[in-house]
Coordinates of C-alpha atoms and ligand atoms in Angstrom, one line a residue:
X14 CA -22.3 13.8 -0.6
X15 CA -21.2 10.2 -2.3
X16 CA -17.8 9.4 -3.9
X17 CA -18.1 8.5 -7.1
X18 CA -17.0 6.3 -9.1
X19 CA -16.1 6.3 -12.9
X20 CA -18.4 3.0 -13.6
X21 CA -21.4 6.2 -13.6
X22 CA -19.5 7.5 -16.5
X23 CA -20.0 5.9 -20.0
X24 CA -21.5 8.6 -22.6
X25 CA -19.8 11.5 -20.6
X26 CA -16.4 10.6 -21.5
X27 CA -16.2 10.7 -24.8
X28 CA -13.7 13.4 -26.5
X29 CA -13.3 14.2 -22.5
X30 CA -9.4 15.0 -22.0
X31 CA -8.8 12.8 -18.4
X32 CA -6.8 13.3 -15.9
X33 CA -5.6 9.8 -13.6
X34 CA -4.1 10.0 -11.1
X35 CA -1.9 6.6 -10.5
X36 CA -0.1 4.9 -7.9
X37 CA 3.2 3.8 -10.6
X38 CA 5.4 3.6 -7.6
X39 CA 6.8 0.3 -8.0
X40 CA 10.4 -1.3 -7.1
X41 CA 12.9 -1.3 -10.2
X42 CA 16.0 -3.5 -9.9
X43 CA 18.6 -2.5 -8.4
X44 CA 21.6 -2.9 -10.6
X45 CA 19.9 -2.0 -13.8
X46 CA 16.7 0.2 -12.9
X47 CA 15.2 0.5 -16.3
X48 CA 14.1 -3.4 -14.5
X49 CA 10.7 -2.7 -12.9
X50 CA 10.9 -6.2 -10.2
X51 CA 7.7 -6.3 -9.2
X52 CA 4.7 -4.5 -11.7
X53 CA 1.6 -5.5 -9.4
X54 CA 0.3 -1.6 -8.7
X55 CA 1.0 -1.5 -12.5
X56 CA -1.2 -4.0 -13.2
X57 CA -4.4 -3.2 -10.9
X58 CA -4.6 0.4 -12.3
X59 CA -5.0 -1.4 -15.9
X60 CA -8.9 -2.0 -15.6
X61 CA -9.5 1.8 -15.2
X62 CA -7.3 3.0 -17.8
X63 CA -8.2 1.1 -20.0
X64 CA -12.1 1.7 -19.1
X65 CA -11.7 5.2 -20.2
X66 CA -9.6 4.3 -23.5
X67 CA -12.6 2.1 -24.5
X68 CA -15.0 4.9 -23.5
X69 CA -14.0 7.1 -26.3
X70 CA -11.7 9.9 -24.6
X71 CA -10.1 12.3 -26.3
X72 CA -6.4 12.5 -24.6
X73 CA -5.7 10.4 -20.8
X74 CA -3.3 11.9 -18.9
X75 CA -1.5 9.5 -16.2
X76 CA 0.4 11.4 -13.1
X77 CA 2.6 9.3 -10.7
X78 CA 5.4 9.8 -7.9
X79 CA 7.6 7.1 -8.2
X80 CA 10.6 6.4 -5.2
X81 CA 11.5 10.1 -3.2
X82 CA 13.4 12.5 -5.1
X83 CA 12.7 15.0 -3.1
X84 CA 11.2 17.6 -4.9
X85 CA 14.7 17.3 -7.5
X86 CA 14.7 16.0 -11.5
X87 CA 16.7 13.5 -10.9
X88 CA 17.1 10.8 -13.6
X89 CA 17.1 8.0 -10.9
X90 CA 13.2 7.8 -10.5
X91 CA 12.4 8.9 -13.7
X92 CA 9.1 7.0 -14.7
X93 CA 10.3 5.7 -17.8
X94 CA 10.0 2.1 -17.4
X95 CA 6.6 2.5 -16.4
X96 CA 6.2 4.0 -19.8
X97 CA 8.1 1.3 -21.0
X98 CA 5.8 -1.4 -19.3
X99 CA 2.7 0.9 -20.2
X100 CA 2.7 1.1 -23.6
X101 CA 2.8 -2.7 -24.2
X102 CA 0.5 -3.6 -22.0
X103 CA -1.6 -1.1 -23.6
X104 CA -0.1 -1.7 -27.1
X105 CA -1.0 1.9 -27.9
X106 CA 2.0 4.9 -27.3
X107 CA 3.1 6.6 -24.3
X108 CA 4.5 9.4 -24.4
X109 CA 6.2 10.7 -21.5
X110 CA 6.5 13.8 -21.3
X111 CA 9.5 16.2 -19.7
X112 CA 8.2 17.3 -16.7
X113 CA 4.7 17.8 -15.3
X114 CA 5.0 21.7 -16.2
X115 CA 6.5 20.6 -19.3
X116 CA 5.1 22.9 -22.4
X117 CA 5.2 20.9 -24.8
X118 CA 2.1 19.1 -23.4
X119 CA -0.5 21.6 -24.5
X120 CA 0.9 21.0 -27.8
X121 CA 0.2 16.8 -26.8
X122 CA -3.3 17.7 -26.2
X123 CA -4.5 19.2 -29.3
X124 CA -2.7 16.4 -31.9
X125 CA -4.4 13.5 -32.9
X126 CA -1.9 11.0 -32.3
X127 CA -0.6 9.3 -29.0
X128 CA -3.5 9.4 -26.7
X129 CA -1.7 8.2 -23.6
X130 CA 0.5 10.7 -22.3
X131 CA 2.7 10.1 -18.9
X132 CA 3.5 12.9 -16.8
X133 CA 7.3 12.5 -15.1
X134 CA 7.7 11.9 -11.9
X135 CA 5.4 14.5 -10.3
X136 CA 7.9 14.9 -7.3
X137 CA 10.0 15.9 -9.2
X138 CA 8.3 19.3 -8.4
X139 CA 8.9 20.4 -4.8
X140 CA 5.3 21.9 -5.0
X141 CA 3.6 18.7 -5.2
X142 CA 4.5 17.2 -2.1
X143 CA 4.1 20.7 -0.4
X144 CA 0.2 20.3 -1.7
X145 CA 0.2 23.6 -3.6
X146 CA -2.4 25.4 -5.0
X147 CA -0.7 26.3 -8.5
X148 CA 1.0 23.7 -9.3
X149 CA -2.2 21.5 -8.7
X150 CA -4.2 24.3 -10.2
X151 CA -1.7 23.7 -13.5
X152 CA -2.0 20.5 -13.7
X153 CA -5.9 20.7 -13.9
X154 CA -5.6 22.7 -16.1
X155 CA -5.1 19.8 -18.7
X156 CA -8.2 18.4 -18.3
X157 CA -12.0 18.3 -18.1
X158 CA -12.0 15.0 -15.3
X159 CA -10.1 13.5 -13.0
X160 CA -9.9 10.4 -11.7
X161 CA -7.8 9.0 -8.6
X162 CA -7.1 5.4 -8.8
X163 CA -4.3 5.7 -6.6
X164 CA -5.0 4.3 -3.2
X165 CA -1.0 4.0 -1.9
X166 CA -1.0 7.8 -1.9
X167 CA -4.6 8.7 -0.5
X168 CA -3.2 8.8 3.1
X169 CA -0.5 12.3 2.0
X170 CA -2.7 15.2 1.3
X171 CA -0.4 15.6 -2.1
X172 CA -1.0 18.3 -5.2
X173 CA -2.1 16.3 -7.6
X174 CA -4.3 13.3 -5.1
X175 CA -5.7 15.9 -3.1
X176 CA -5.5 19.0 -3.5
X177 CA -7.0 19.2 -7.1
X178 CA -9.8 18.5 -6.5
X179 CA -10.8 22.0 -5.6
X180 CA -10.2 22.4 -9.2
X181 CA -12.6 19.3 -10.6
X182 CA -16.0 20.4 -8.4
X183 CA -18.6 17.3 -9.5
X184 CA -16.1 16.5 -11.8
X185 CA -13.4 13.8 -10.0
X186 CA -14.0 10.6 -9.5
X187 CA -12.4 6.9 -7.7
X188 CA -10.8 5.0 -10.1
X189 CA -11.7 0.7 -9.9
X190 CA -8.3 -0.6 -8.3
X191 CA -10.0 2.9 -5.3
X192 CA -13.2 1.4 -4.8
X193 CA -11.6 -2.3 -4.5
X194 CA -9.1 -1.1 -1.7
X195 CA -12.3 1.5 -0.2
X196 CA -14.8 -2.2 -0.1
X197 CA -12.3 -4.7 1.0
X198 CA -10.7 -2.4 4.2
X199 CA -14.2 -0.9 5.3
X200 CA -15.3 -4.9 5.7
X201 CA -12.3 -4.9 8.8
X202 CA -13.6 -1.5 9.7
X203 CA -17.3 -1.3 9.8
X204 CA -18.4 -4.9 10.7
X205 CA -15.8 -7.2 10.3
X206 CA -16.9 -10.8 10.3
X207 CA -16.1 -13.0 14.2
X208 CA -14.2 -14.7 14.6
X209 CA -11.6 -11.5 13.5
X210 CA -7.9 -13.0 13.4
X211 CA -4.9 -10.2 13.6
X212 CA -1.9 -10.9 12.6
X213 CA 1.0 -7.9 13.2
X214 CA 4.4 -8.1 12.2
X215 CA 7.4 -6.2 11.0
X216 CA 9.9 -4.2 12.7
X217 CA 8.8 -1.4 14.9
X218 CA 5.9 -1.6 17.7
X219 CA 6.1 2.1 17.5
X220 CA 5.2 2.1 13.9
X221 CA 2.0 0.0 14.6
X222 CA 1.2 1.0 17.8
X223 CA -1.9 2.9 17.0
X224 CA -2.8 -0.2 14.3
X225 CA -3.2 -2.2 17.2
X226 CA -4.9 0.0 19.2
X227 CA -8.1 0.1 17.3
X228 CA -7.8 -4.0 16.2
X229 CA -7.4 -4.8 19.6
X230 CA -10.3 -3.4 20.5
X231 CA -12.7 -5.5 17.8
X232 CA -10.4 -8.6 16.5
X233 CA -11.0 -12.2 18.9
X234 CA -6.6 -12.9 19.4
X235 CA -4.4 -10.2 18.2
X236 CA -1.4 -12.3 17.2
X237 CA 2.7 -10.2 16.7
X238 CA 5.1 -11.8 14.8
X239 CA 8.4 -10.3 13.3
X240 CA 11.0 -7.8 15.4
X241 CA 7.9 -6.8 17.7
X242 CA 7.3 -9.7 19.1
X243 CA 10.5 -9.1 21.3
X244 CA 9.8 -5.6 22.8
X245 CA 6.6 -8.1 23.9
X246 CA 7.9 -11.1 25.8
X247 CA 10.6 -8.2 27.5
X248 CA 6.7 -6.5 28.9
X249 CA 5.6 -10.2 30.2
X250 CA 8.9 -10.9 31.9
X251 CA 11.0 -12.9 29.5
X252 CA 14.4 -12.5 28.2
X253 CA 15.7 -12.4 24.4
X254 CA 19.0 -12.1 24.1
X255 CA 20.5 -10.3 21.3
X256 CA 17.1 -9.7 19.5
X257 CA 15.6 -5.9 18.4
X258 CA 14.1 -4.6 21.3
X259 CA 13.9 -0.9 22.0
X260 CA 12.6 0.2 25.3
X261 CA 11.0 2.5 23.9
X262 CA 8.7 -0.5 22.1
X263 CA 9.0 -1.8 25.0
X264 CA 7.2 0.7 26.9
X265 CA 4.3 0.7 24.0
X266 CA 3.6 -3.3 24.8
X267 CA 3.7 -2.2 28.4
X268 CA 0.8 -0.4 27.7
X269 CA -1.2 -2.3 25.3
X270 CA -0.7 -5.7 27.9
X271 CA -1.8 -3.9 30.5
X272 CA -5.4 -2.8 28.8
X273 CA -8.5 -4.0 29.3
X274 CA -7.1 -6.3 25.3
X275 CA -4.5 -8.0 26.7
X276 CA -6.4 -11.4 26.7
X277 CA -6.3 -11.0 23.7
X278 CA -2.7 -10.8 22.9
X279 CA -0.5 -14.4 21.6
X280 CA 2.6 -14.4 21.5
X281 CA 5.7 -16.0 19.7
X282 CA 6.9 -19.5 22.1
X283 CA 9.9 -20.6 20.4
X284 CA 12.4 -19.0 18.2
X285 CA 14.8 -20.0 15.4
X286 CA 17.9 -17.1 16.5
X287 CA 21.5 -16.1 15.1
X288 CA 24.6 -15.1 16.8
X289 CA 24.2 -12.1 14.4
X290 CA 22.2 -10.4 11.9
X291 CA 21.5 -12.5 9.1
X292 CA 24.5 -15.0 10.3
X293 CA 23.7 -19.5 10.9
X294 CA 20.1 -20.1 12.2
X295 CA 19.5 -22.4 15.0
X296 CA 16.3 -23.6 17.2
X297 CA 15.7 -22.0 19.7
X298 CA 12.6 -24.3 21.2
X299 CA 11.9 -22.1 24.4
X300 CA 10.1 -18.8 24.9
X301 CA 14.0 -17.4 26.7
X302 CA 16.8 -16.8 24.1
X303 CA 20.1 -17.1 25.6
X304 CA 22.1 -13.6 25.6
X305 CA 24.3 -14.0 22.8
X306 CA 21.7 -15.0 20.5
X307 CA 19.3 -13.1 18.7
X308 CA 15.6 -14.0 17.8
X309 CA 14.9 -13.8 13.2
X310 CA 12.1 -15.9 13.2
X311 CA 9.3 -17.4 14.6
X312 CA 9.7 -21.0 15.5
X313 CA 7.4 -24.3 14.6
X314 CA 5.7 -24.5 17.7
X315 CA 4.7 -21.0 17.3
X316 CA 3.5 -21.3 13.7
X317 CA 1.4 -24.3 14.8
X318 CA -0.2 -22.0 17.5
X319 CA -0.7 -19.4 15.6
X320 CA -2.9 -21.9 13.0
X321 CA -4.4 -22.9 15.6
X322 CA -5.9 -19.6 16.5
X323 CA -6.8 -18.4 12.4
X324 CA -8.2 -22.2 12.8
X325 CA -12.3 -21.1 12.1
X326 CA -11.9 -17.4 11.6
X327 CA -14.2 -15.2 9.5
X328 CA -11.5 -12.6 9.3
X329 CA -8.1 -12.6 8.7
X330 CA -5.9 -8.9 8.6
X331 CA -2.1 -9.6 7.9
X332 CA 0.2 -7.3 8.0
X333 CA 3.6 -7.2 8.7
X334 CA 6.6 -10.1 8.3
X335 CA 6.5 -13.4 11.3
X336 CA 10.9 -13.0 10.9
X337 CA 14.0 -11.8 8.2
X338 CA 11.8 -13.8 5.3
X339 CA 14.1 -12.1 2.6
X340 CA 16.6 -14.3 4.3
X341 CA 15.6 -17.6 2.8
X342 CA 17.2 -19.4 6.1
X343 CA 13.7 -16.6 8.0
X344 CA 11.1 -17.4 5.7
X345 CA 9.1 -20.2 8.5
X346 CA 7.1 -18.1 10.3
X347 CA 6.0 -15.8 7.4
X348 CA 5.3 -18.5 5.1
X349 CA 3.9 -20.7 6.7
X350 CA 1.0 -18.0 7.5
X351 CA 0.5 -16.9 4.0
X352 CA 0.1 -21.1 3.2
X353 CA -2.6 -21.5 6.7
X354 CA -4.0 -18.5 4.9
X355 CA -4.2 -19.3 1.3
X356 CA -6.0 -22.6 2.5
X357 CA -9.2 -20.5 4.5
X358 CA -11.2 -20.5 1.7
X359 CA -14.4 -19.1 3.8
X360 CA -12.6 -16.3 5.5
X361 CA -12.5 -13.1 4.2
X362 CA -8.0 -12.6 4.0
X363 CA -7.1 -9.1 3.9
X364 CA -3.2 -8.3 3.4
X365 CA -1.7 -5.6 3.5
X366 CA 1.2 -3.5 4.2
X367 CA 4.5 -3.4 2.0
X368 CA 6.5 -6.4 3.5
X369 CA 3.6 -8.9 4.1
X370 CA 2.1 -8.0 0.4
X371 CA 5.6 -9.4 -1.1
X372 CA 5.6 -12.0 1.2
X373 CA 2.7 -13.0 -0.3
X374 CA 3.7 -12.6 -3.8
X375 CA 7.0 -14.7 -2.8
X376 CA 4.7 -17.4 -1.8
X377 CA 3.2 -17.4 -5.3
X378 CA -0.7 -18.0 -3.1
X379 CA -1.2 -14.2 -4.2
X380 CA -4.4 -14.9 -6.0
X381 CA -5.8 -17.2 -3.2
X382 CA -6.3 -14.1 -0.9
X383 CA -9.6 -12.1 -0.8
X384 CA -8.0 -9.3 -0.9
X385 CA -4.1 -7.9 -0.5
X386 CA -3.9 -3.9 -1.0
X387 CA -1.6 -2.5 -2.8
X388 CA -0.8 0.2 0.3
X389 CA 1.3 0.3 3.0
X390 CA 1.0 3.2 4.7
X391 CA -2.6 4.2 3.1
X392 CA -3.6 0.2 4.2
X393 CA -3.1 1.5 7.4
X394 CA -4.1 4.7 8.0
X395 CA -7.4 3.6 6.5
X396 CA -7.8 0.9 8.9
X397 CA -6.8 3.2 12.1
X398 CA -9.0 6.2 10.5
X399 CA -11.8 4.9 8.5
X400 CA -11.0 6.5 5.6
X401 CA -8.0 8.8 4.2
X402 CA -7.5 12.6 3.1
X403 CA -7.4 12.1 -0.5
X404 CA -11.1 9.9 -0.5
X405 CA -12.2 12.2 1.8
X406 CA -11.1 15.3 -0.7
X407 CA -12.8 13.0 -3.8
X408 CA -16.1 12.8 -1.9
X409 CA -16.3 16.3 -0.2
X410 CA -13.7 18.7 -2.4
X411 CA -11.0 20.1 -1.2
X412 CA -11.7 24.1 -0.5
X413 CA -8.9 26.4 -0.5
X414 CA -9.8 29.2 1.3
Ligands
3PG511 C1 3.9 3.9 -1.0 O1 4.6 3.2 -1.5 O2 4.1 3.7 0.3 C2 3.3 4.8 -1.5 O3 3.7 4.9 -2.6 C3 3.3 6.7 -1.4 O4 4.7 6.8 -1.5 P1 5.7 6.9 0.3 O5 5.5 6.4 1.3 O6 6.8 8.2 -0.6 O7 4.6 8.9 -0.1
MG512 MG1 4.7 4.6 2.3

């Protein structure tokens, strides 16, 4: 069975009710939750929404979650800011329902006005994350056709992104964003052009162990940065002072460094350190870190080393920052990686994972990357597993028996 995408549909959309799942889980301003601080995920969904509207659907029902309200109604997680932003972008009214099971939805479907309906946060219902078939069936009962463009939740077996496929046999389609994500990530998973260099950063080895073990088979170099570099350095017998470093992560790092890919691992040779987390930065131009200091970014020699390893690469995957980049004192390493990648014009550069994506956005170099994934956990899992439950369900359907 093949995966079908909405570009196969034109006439078939006319006068139909379409229900479409997106990942509008966008960050909101901490002090003013009506403000969206990064609209990328919504912006990247617009192509699908516009396509459906242009092809004459009768009603378009949009669905998403926002945050983790844990199955309870919580105004903090209302989709209201998303509805407002969408209305502005689409120049259409967007009606936000009170709940996903709101009786008024049926009435709305029969009214001539208000073509675009946004269901309130799916995760206000505990059934969503439980993957409930009853809930999925209720959602499905509103529409003729199902569209999934929510790559960011494709790793979850949730009702609106997974189970619902059971009720749309031969009527379930992927959206444009999902297609783009699959195409880009497949290039990394299937046959990455060599030389292939992966840069993995972030806080914990345990979070990334699976992806490292998967990548190390195919890469020419595996560059490690961020706090997860410290357990690797300890595993190689270095001192890391007070740097973040758990024993269990050291054990995992040892496992990698004993494997056949050990010579591919590239680690920091100098650091930016401080006496406290986020405190005054100091240079440490040696691999060893003093007992009372903690490493918070890679140093200039390391930047030069990583740049050298990246030179001439045909494929680059970047997941996870090189340091505490949210703090300008410790952003140089991460920004240098972003800049190097942005200048590699003939390489296929893919950035995935929440933090590195925000770093790229902060650097202003977003458009210079070949692909920036909208998925955090989803992009990692795609690389580890080669596909995701939400994508498989779209392709093969879901059998509830
Ligand atoms: C994300 O931001 O990772 C996706 O929207 C999925 O959300 P979740 O991690 O809370 O399931
Ligand atoms: Mg997540």
